[in-house]
Amino acid sequence: MMTGESMGVRRQNLARLARLTRKELRETLRDRRTVITLVLMPLLVYPLLSISFQKSLLVNVQQTTDEVYSVGVESQAILGEYLQPLLARGDRILKAREQAESERSSAGSGATSPAPAARVSFRWFPGSPLEQHVRNLDVQVGVRLRPLPTVVGAPRGLQPVYCELIHRGNSPTSQRALRFLEERLRAVNDASVRERLANSGMYPGLPAEIAYQPVAADTTTPFSLATLVPLVLILMTITGAVYPAIDLTAGERERGTLETLIAAPISRMALLAAKYAAVLTVAVLTAVVNLVAMSVTILSSRLGAELFPGGLSLVLIAEVFALTVLFAAFFSAILLALTSFARSFKEAQAYLIPVMLLAIAPGLLSLMPGLRLNGLLAVTPLLNIVLLSRDLLEGTAAPAMMVLAVVSTIVYAAAAIALASRVFGNDALLYASRGSWSDLFRRPELPREAPTPAATLFCLAVMFPCFFLLANVAGLRVGSVHSQLILNAAITAAVFGLCPLLFSAAQRVRLLAGFQLRPAPWWAFVGAASLGTSLWPMAHEIFLFGRWLGLASLDASQFAAVERMLDAFRVIPPAVVLLTLAVVPAVLEEFFFRGYLFNGLRDRFRGGSIVVVSAFLFGLFHVLTPSLLTPERFLPSCFMGLVLGWVCYRTRSVLPSMLLHAIHNGLLLGMALNRDRLAARGWNLPDAEHLPRMWLAVAVVVTAAAGALVWYATRATNAASERIRQPHRAD
């Protein structure tokens, strides 16, 4: 139970927080750029969008009601004597047929008559050569006619002719004109054949009469326009939060006023909360102004019926506003976390440009009509709110997916705030000098034991495009499977081995210490080898769990391609296959991820957090394959990364992790190549089914025993290291 004194202290702290929040808001709203973003941009943008939408609608209506085709002929005489009579008769036949079908459809279903067809007219251009006119875009279609021998009894003006239609295959307009002419000429031919059969007393019918009945939905949503609304709202909300987030963190650090705030009698978390409240308030105000401006513009311009067939109701506006506020809370936290790293206004702007591009990408993906909000997308940051807003506008939002998207976004916002609280007001950021690109490439005077975090991340950023480009170039090379395997192993060695070696040499990082190539206890190697044999059943179950969540992109054809690839591997010496596909990737991936990257980020991420970060990057790298995205590999790769990172963390050496990784890869590859032999002996390994419970139980027991062995083998070393660090902490 709270005492009166503690309640007084709490009220005093809340009062300080409120005053600090008001101070941040006053400074933010006094900024002219914030006012322009908040008020003037919505007043200008939405009327311009309204004009563009209405212009688009008018152009579409005009295109559906009137169309003129340019047709070239060799001479005016041929046009009047042959082509125009054929087209006129074909047009009459098609109109009579359409009218009869419309009457039958109306009598059977009581439906209203269809919308009037487009009015098509021709501009005739006599002259030759026709091919040149079509190629030069003078006409859409050229018609070359050659009279055939006269047929006795042919209708007047309909003597047989040879008709050649010249068109551009890559032009939609030329294709539409071609179809229009072809339909009428075919109608004349079909009618002529039926008439001759009837006159000769033969049965004029066909074995299969085909009729087409287009069916339209009762209500159709104009996707191309309505789905732009969430994207526009999100972009405007982001714009409102950018400048306050930069100004209240990097701006104050650049002006030298952040030190004064840090010295104030208030916690850094409370100071960050006040700044977050200010950024969120400005973002929400921007969302309100944008929502009001959008609603007024839609209602006043009569675009509501086109954008929202169900009507723009207050409930719909409230739902979209609530989602926009949620997105503003999420993005304000992200912006605040990023700008807390920056030492200057310019540096913060450089950080935010990629974030803006990442925010636009989900909005563009939401324009895809086949993209639905499922379990995976409902927990994908940014994309979940965009898709949920689109589904609300279309009236198709599922309650379960709505709850999942909202809860996951709140969790992501809280995680971003937690990250910002760790770096906000950090002494290294407050008092460190501004870095430049030359600092990244400047070679230190003395050797070092580990790479810097900046160099580590820069190396990772260089490795990904190198791996992507080299793997794609290797895929273009046609050769034997044997040479392809060796080439892929060489690319892996160049990317995961040569790149970090070059970066470490440039920074004078000691090879053995920088890549953690230290000796480890022998019992740790035994435990790592045991883990390599026991982890695959759990990785398989995690793979199935990921596919159940929606992390699936491979179809039956791609699995069949994998089977063909395995068949090709079976004719190659097993030593070559194991070396290139199991040992080389395992050793070199551990050389980078648990060696260079793990050691370089250890100072930034203390304790077990470095294990999680390296596992996440390890899983992400296995998803971003050069040929396609394989999201189903993310969860099992992260699981393996966690175990490999823990082993490296305990042993302080990358060598046991290399052994574990190589045995795991080799075991999976061996089972895949010898699946038929294993099945013949009763070891049937299902592909898409859960493993037997006995297998899983044995795997769990062996994994626990192997983990305990690694822990036991390294307990003395870790205890000694802890005793060495304790005096330094006391100092």
XYZ file of C-alpha atoms in Angstrom, residues 149-616:
468
model
C -11.752 -15.805 -109.010
C -15.432 -14.895 -109.258
C -17.858 -17.388 -107.709
C -21.208 -17.885 -109.400
C -24.098 -17.068 -107.069
C -22.095 -14.926 -104.650
C -24.044 -11.985 -103.180
C -23.578 -8.676 -104.920
C -20.575 -6.811 -103.536
C -19.344 -9.860 -101.628
C -17.081 -11.513 -104.162
C -14.369 -13.669 -102.473
C -11.138 -11.874 -101.645
C -7.834 -12.753 -100.019
C -7.474 -10.571 -96.927
C -4.129 -10.046 -95.162
C -4.146 -8.144 -91.855
C -0.863 -6.413 -90.960
C -0.483 -5.394 -87.307
C 2.012 -4.676 -84.515
C 2.248 -7.530 -82.035
C 3.551 -5.355 -79.187
C 0.867 -2.654 -79.424
C -2.392 -3.044 -77.423
C -4.183 -0.546 -79.665
C -3.110 -2.407 -82.788
C -4.290 -5.677 -81.242
C -7.709 -4.197 -80.399
C -8.136 -2.916 -83.949
C -7.060 -6.304 -85.303
C -9.629 -8.133 -83.150
C -12.369 -5.719 -84.226
C -11.722 -6.335 -87.936
C -11.190 -10.071 -87.460
C -14.488 -10.544 -85.588
C -16.486 -8.962 -88.419
C -14.718 -10.835 -91.181
C -15.185 -14.159 -89.342
C -18.865 -13.352 -88.780
C -19.323 -12.875 -92.554
C -17.520 -16.159 -93.261
C -19.594 -18.119 -90.702
C -22.856 -16.654 -91.988
C -21.896 -17.443 -95.586
C -21.099 -21.079 -94.728
C -24.379 -21.552 -92.852
C -26.331 -19.964 -95.703
C -24.777 -22.265 -98.312
C -25.447 -25.353 -96.208
C -29.060 -24.330 -95.697
C -29.588 -23.637 -99.421
C -28.146 -27.024 -100.350
C -30.442 -28.829 -97.933
C -27.669 -29.851 -95.602
C -27.800 -29.484 -91.804
C -26.251 -26.075 -91.035
C -25.720 -26.709 -87.338
C -22.429 -27.339 -85.587
C -21.534 -30.252 -83.287
C -21.071 -27.873 -80.338
C -22.732 -24.488 -80.159
C -20.796 -22.227 -77.777
C -22.297 -19.266 -75.941
C -20.578 -16.874 -73.563
C -22.310 -15.261 -70.608
C -20.208 -12.761 -68.633
C -21.171 -12.587 -64.969
C -20.326 -9.522 -62.877
C -20.427 -9.279 -59.108
C -23.253 -7.349 -57.482
C -20.795 -4.796 -56.128
C -17.333 -4.179 -57.477
C -14.717 -2.092 -55.755
C -12.596 0.109 -58.005
C -9.350 -1.326 -56.703
C -6.968 1.009 -58.455
C -8.369 4.061 -56.662
C -9.669 2.881 -53.285
C -6.465 1.092 -52.305
C -4.467 4.279 -52.772
C -6.170 5.853 -49.753
C -4.293 3.850 -47.042
C -0.996 4.431 -48.830
C -1.578 8.188 -49.012
C -2.627 8.374 -45.355
C 0.423 6.418 -44.228
C 2.827 8.537 -46.238
C 1.309 11.743 -44.882
C 1.448 10.403 -41.309
C 5.109 9.473 -41.719
C 5.835 12.930 -43.058
C 4.298 14.479 -39.956
C 6.468 12.430 -37.581
C 9.830 12.747 -39.349
C 10.839 16.314 -38.490
C 9.767 16.242 -34.801
C 11.635 12.959 -34.246
C 14.823 14.348 -35.789
C 14.593 17.733 -34.085
C 13.918 16.364 -30.587
C 16.858 13.925 -30.646
C 19.608 14.590 -33.186
C 18.654 18.265 -33.433
C 19.068 18.845 -29.713
C 22.285 16.851 -29.699
C 23.625 19.034 -32.518
C 22.566 22.252 -30.744
C 24.182 21.088 -27.506
C 20.970 21.257 -25.444
C 20.547 17.535 -24.866
C 23.221 17.484 -22.162
C 21.185 19.998 -20.150
C 18.077 17.814 -20.379
C 20.045 14.714 -19.385
C 21.300 16.553 -16.290
C 17.732 17.480 -15.238
C 16.216 15.713 -12.173
C 14.231 13.263 -14.275
C 15.025 9.798 -15.558
C 16.123 9.233 -19.131
C 13.149 6.951 -19.691
C 10.790 9.750 -18.615
C 12.620 12.180 -20.891
C 12.291 9.753 -23.776
C 8.597 9.231 -22.957
C 8.013 12.990 -23.149
C 9.714 13.188 -26.529
C 7.759 10.161 -27.755
C 4.496 11.761 -26.625
C 5.394 14.934 -28.530
C 6.277 13.055 -31.727
C 3.159 10.894 -31.453
C 0.943 13.945 -30.875
C 2.246 15.676 -33.991
C 1.861 12.466 -36.018
C -1.721 12.003 -34.783
C -2.560 15.651 -35.519
C -1.172 15.154 -39.006
C -3.330 12.048 -39.391
C -6.419 13.962 -38.218
C -5.831 16.832 -40.629
C -5.174 14.395 -43.478
C -8.260 12.344 -42.694
C -10.491 15.416 -42.507
C -9.042 16.860 -45.708
C -9.444 13.532 -47.502
C -13.049 13.085 -46.329
C -14.069 16.626 -47.277
C -12.371 16.317 -50.658
C -14.070 13.007 -51.442
C -17.526 14.201 -50.397
C -17.283 17.568 -52.140
C -15.912 16.122 -55.392
C -18.514 13.311 -55.567
C -15.800 10.691 -55.652
C -17.350 8.756 -52.779
C -19.473 6.562 -55.044
C -16.441 5.669 -57.156
C -13.975 5.086 -54.310
C -16.383 3.610 -51.741
C -19.451 1.940 -53.283
C -20.769 1.195 -49.795
C -20.567 4.850 -48.826
C -18.100 6.841 -46.737
C -19.662 6.398 -43.304
C -18.518 7.813 -39.986
C -17.821 4.292 -38.733
C -15.470 3.667 -41.657
C -13.699 6.975 -41.034
C -13.326 6.121 -37.331
C -11.875 2.681 -38.129
C -9.337 4.094 -40.582
C -8.441 6.834 -38.096
C -7.850 4.280 -35.324
C -5.533 2.293 -37.583
C -3.732 5.463 -38.617
C -3.190 6.374 -34.957
C -1.837 2.884 -34.333
C 0.524 3.206 -37.258
C 1.586 6.664 -36.033
C 2.418 5.155 -32.631
C 4.476 2.418 -34.267
C 6.325 4.651 -36.685
C 6.968 7.351 -34.072
C 8.720 4.719 -31.959
C 10.760 3.515 -34.955
C 11.787 7.051 -35.896
C 12.705 7.915 -32.324
C 14.829 4.768 -32.018
C 16.704 5.517 -35.255
C 17.263 9.207 -34.628
C 18.592 8.408 -31.147
C 21.628 6.868 -32.858
C 22.340 9.993 -34.927
C 24.758 12.686 -33.794
C 23.510 15.381 -36.176
C 20.431 16.448 -38.118
C 22.066 15.464 -41.399
C 23.012 12.013 -40.128
C 19.453 11.416 -38.923
C 18.094 12.341 -42.363
C 20.487 9.841 -43.936
C 19.148 7.135 -41.605
C 15.526 7.907 -42.416
C 15.744 7.744 -46.223
C 15.933 3.904 -46.284
C 13.148 3.780 -43.695
C 10.916 5.884 -45.935
C 11.596 3.525 -48.838
C 10.778 0.536 -46.635
C 7.530 2.226 -45.610
C 6.516 2.797 -49.243
C 7.134 -0.834 -50.266
C 4.269 -2.351 -48.181
C 1.920 0.304 -49.513
C 2.796 -0.657 -53.075
C 2.396 -4.353 -52.274
C -1.105 -3.653 -50.982
C -2.116 -2.610 -54.510
C -1.801 -6.237 -55.609
C -5.354 -7.641 -55.771
C -4.269 -11.197 -54.921
C -2.510 -10.217 -51.688
C -4.745 -11.137 -48.748
C -4.223 -10.542 -45.017
C -3.289 -13.969 -43.610
C -1.494 -15.135 -40.487
C 1.992 -14.266 -41.730
C 1.133 -10.881 -43.213
C -0.901 -9.968 -40.122
C 2.322 -9.942 -38.081
C 4.486 -8.282 -40.751
C 5.323 -4.712 -39.685
C 3.849 -1.894 -41.807
C 2.254 -4.288 -44.283
C -0.301 -5.541 -41.749
C -1.745 -2.068 -41.105
C -1.823 -1.205 -44.818
C -3.638 -4.423 -45.738
C -6.002 -4.072 -42.788
C -6.879 -0.519 -43.870
C -7.532 -1.768 -47.393
C -9.762 -4.583 -46.128
C -11.708 -2.124 -43.973
C -12.312 0.087 -47.001
C -13.478 -2.949 -48.970
C -15.564 -4.295 -46.073
C -13.728 -7.646 -46.026
C -11.702 -7.366 -42.795
C -11.615 -10.557 -40.707
C -11.859 -9.979 -36.920
C -9.131 -12.518 -36.087
C -6.658 -10.982 -38.521
C -7.588 -7.517 -37.260
C -6.762 -8.439 -33.659
C -3.514 -10.134 -34.709
C -2.380 -7.118 -36.741
C -3.205 -4.629 -33.983
C -1.552 -6.634 -31.192
C 1.602 -7.319 -33.213
C 1.946 -3.628 -34.110
C 1.667 -2.642 -30.440
C 4.373 -5.184 -29.577
C 6.663 -3.813 -32.299
C 6.144 -0.248 -31.056
C 7.021 -1.296 -27.496
C 10.159 -3.055 -28.759
C 11.232 0.082 -30.635
C 10.719 2.196 -27.504
C 12.804 -0.283 -25.507
C 15.591 -0.048 -28.095
C 15.472 3.745 -28.028
C 15.709 3.754 -24.233
C 18.971 1.778 -24.412
C 20.752 4.227 -26.726
C 19.075 7.525 -25.817
C 21.453 9.802 -23.927
C 24.330 7.347 -24.259
C 27.639 8.983 -23.387
C 29.233 7.552 -26.515
C 26.649 9.362 -28.620
C 26.614 12.539 -26.546
C 30.319 13.252 -26.529
C 31.770 11.302 -29.449
C 32.990 13.265 -32.417
C 31.158 13.121 -35.700
C 32.401 10.369 -37.907
C 33.046 10.489 -41.610
C 33.421 7.945 -44.374
C 37.193 8.211 -44.057
C 36.941 6.836 -40.504
C 35.447 3.655 -41.895
C 38.393 3.055 -44.228
C 41.178 4.484 -42.044
C 43.567 1.749 -40.921
C 44.315 1.829 -37.190
C 47.887 2.168 -35.981
C 47.764 -0.788 -33.591
C 46.349 -4.289 -34.106
C 42.998 -5.014 -32.479
C 41.332 -8.090 -31.093
C 37.913 -7.589 -32.742
C 36.442 -5.589 -35.635
C 34.366 -2.514 -34.901
C 30.549 -2.783 -35.123
C 30.502 -0.275 -38.003
C 33.023 -2.291 -40.017
C 31.135 -5.505 -39.251
C 27.826 -4.149 -40.521
C 29.523 -2.572 -43.539
C 31.104 -5.932 -44.380
C 27.669 -7.579 -44.136
C 26.211 -4.900 -46.424
C 28.955 -5.545 -49.002
C 28.670 -9.323 -48.810
C 24.979 -9.543 -49.666
C 25.114 -7.896 -53.145
C 28.364 -9.742 -53.886
C 26.777 -13.083 -53.028
C 23.636 -12.205 -55.005
C 25.519 -11.128 -58.139
C 28.097 -13.928 -58.111
C 25.469 -16.620 -57.556
C 23.303 -15.277 -60.383
C 26.270 -15.074 -62.750
C 27.189 -18.647 -61.832
C 23.612 -19.716 -62.572
C 23.950 -18.381 -66.127
C 26.926 -20.633 -66.777
C 26.009 -23.902 -68.447
C 28.244 -26.797 -67.474
C 28.375 -30.143 -65.765
C 26.902 -30.604 -62.308
C 30.359 -31.412 -60.979
C 31.819 -28.093 -62.143
C 28.729 -26.230 -60.939
C 29.189 -27.603 -57.416
C 32.830 -26.557 -57.352
C 31.921 -23.098 -58.657
C 29.259 -22.647 -55.969
C 31.747 -23.681 -53.287
C 34.249 -21.161 -54.660
C 31.608 -18.400 -54.510
C 30.823 -19.327 -50.902
C 34.529 -19.172 -50.080
C 34.915 -15.792 -51.788
C 31.909 -14.207 -50.073
C 32.009 -15.702 -46.567
C 35.776 -16.170 -46.375
C 37.564 -13.614 -48.519
C 35.330 -10.603 -47.758
C 35.716 -10.720 -43.950
C 39.434 -11.478 -44.332
C 39.907 -8.342 -46.442
C 37.952 -6.226 -43.971
C 39.873 -7.633 -41.015
C 43.190 -6.986 -42.768
C 42.147 -3.401 -43.490
C 41.372 -2.901 -39.785
C 44.424 -4.824 -38.593
C 42.291 -7.365 -36.750
C 44.248 -10.320 -35.429
C 43.200 -13.431 -37.330
C 42.909 -15.906 -34.468
C 41.318 -13.530 -31.974
C 39.158 -11.623 -34.465
C 37.568 -14.786 -35.874
C 37.552 -16.639 -32.534
C 39.798 -19.411 -33.867
C 40.733 -20.440 -30.343
C 41.134 -23.970 -28.996
C 38.218 -25.384 -27.046
C 37.906 -28.277 -24.578
C 37.696 -31.682 -26.214
C 34.461 -32.485 -24.414
C 32.952 -29.379 -26.028
C 33.736 -30.861 -29.452
C 32.049 -34.100 -28.402
C 28.949 -32.176 -27.285
C 28.925 -30.128 -30.496
C 29.168 -33.282 -32.614
C 26.276 -34.821 -30.680
C 24.200 -31.688 -31.254
C 24.951 -31.939 -34.967
C 23.327 -35.377 -35.057
C 20.274 -34.555 -32.896
C 19.021 -31.139 -34.018
C 17.549 -32.082 -37.403
C 14.246 -33.586 -36.082
C 13.459 -30.376 -34.186
C 14.479 -28.277 -37.197
C 12.087 -30.358 -39.315
C 9.193 -29.745 -36.910
C 9.983 -26.020 -36.843
C 9.955 -26.064 -40.654
C 6.465 -27.606 -40.634
C 5.340 -25.074 -38.029
C 6.538 -22.258 -40.281
C 4.579 -23.621 -43.228
C 1.499 -23.826 -40.992
C 1.985 -20.132 -40.154
C 2.083 -19.286 -43.854
C 5.858 -19.208 -44.361
C 5.642 -21.143 -47.620
C 6.724 -20.152 -51.102
C 7.884 -23.392 -52.728
C 5.356 -25.187 -54.910
C 5.272 -28.706 -56.312
C 7.317 -27.782 -59.396
C 10.152 -26.421 -57.258
C 10.165 -29.521 -55.063
C 10.317 -31.577 -58.266
C 13.320 -29.496 -59.372
C 15.022 -30.326 -56.067
C 14.386 -34.038 -56.707
C 15.960 -33.761 -60.163
C 18.943 -31.984 -58.638
C 19.368 -34.751 -56.057
C 19.253 -37.333 -58.864
C 22.092 -35.458 -60.578
C 24.107 -35.416 -57.334
C 23.830 -39.209 -56.973
C 26.110 -39.802 -59.981
C 28.859 -37.581 -58.524
C 31.397 -38.941 -56.015
C 29.894 -38.549 -52.524
C 33.059 -36.903 -51.210
C 32.685 -34.048 -53.714
C 29.015 -33.537 -52.851
C 29.630 -33.544 -49.089
C 32.631 -31.256 -49.380
C 30.949 -28.641 -51.593
C 27.442 -28.701 -50.112
C 28.031 -29.556 -46.448
C 31.565 -28.876 -45.245
C 32.515 -25.734 -47.184
C 29.257 -23.821 -46.466
C 29.316 -24.865 -42.801
C 32.930 -23.870 -42.158
C 32.792 -20.574 -44.030
C 29.376 -19.492 -42.748
C 30.582 -20.086 -39.195
C 33.821 -18.289 -40.071
C 31.760 -15.173 -40.763
C 28.597 -15.373 -38.631
C 30.031 -16.854 -35.417
C 33.547 -15.568 -36.064
C 33.780 -12.101 -37.596
C 30.195 -10.874 -37.080
C 29.717 -12.427 -33.629
C 32.956 -10.925 -32.337
C 32.385 -7.555 -34.001
C 28.927 -6.996 -32.511
C 29.709 -8.407 -29.060
C 30.482 -4.952 -27.609
C 27.227 -3.488 -28.947
C 25.028 -6.420 -27.846
C 26.020 -7.669 -24.426
C 25.342 -11.071 -22.948
C 23.028 -13.461 -24.745
C 21.576 -10.749 -27.001
C 24.471 -11.214 -29.431
C 23.368 -14.843 -29.853
C 19.861 -13.696 -30.823
C 21.094 -10.982 -33.199
C 23.534 -13.275 -35.005
C 20.852 -15.987 -35.275
C 18.387 -13.508 -36.787
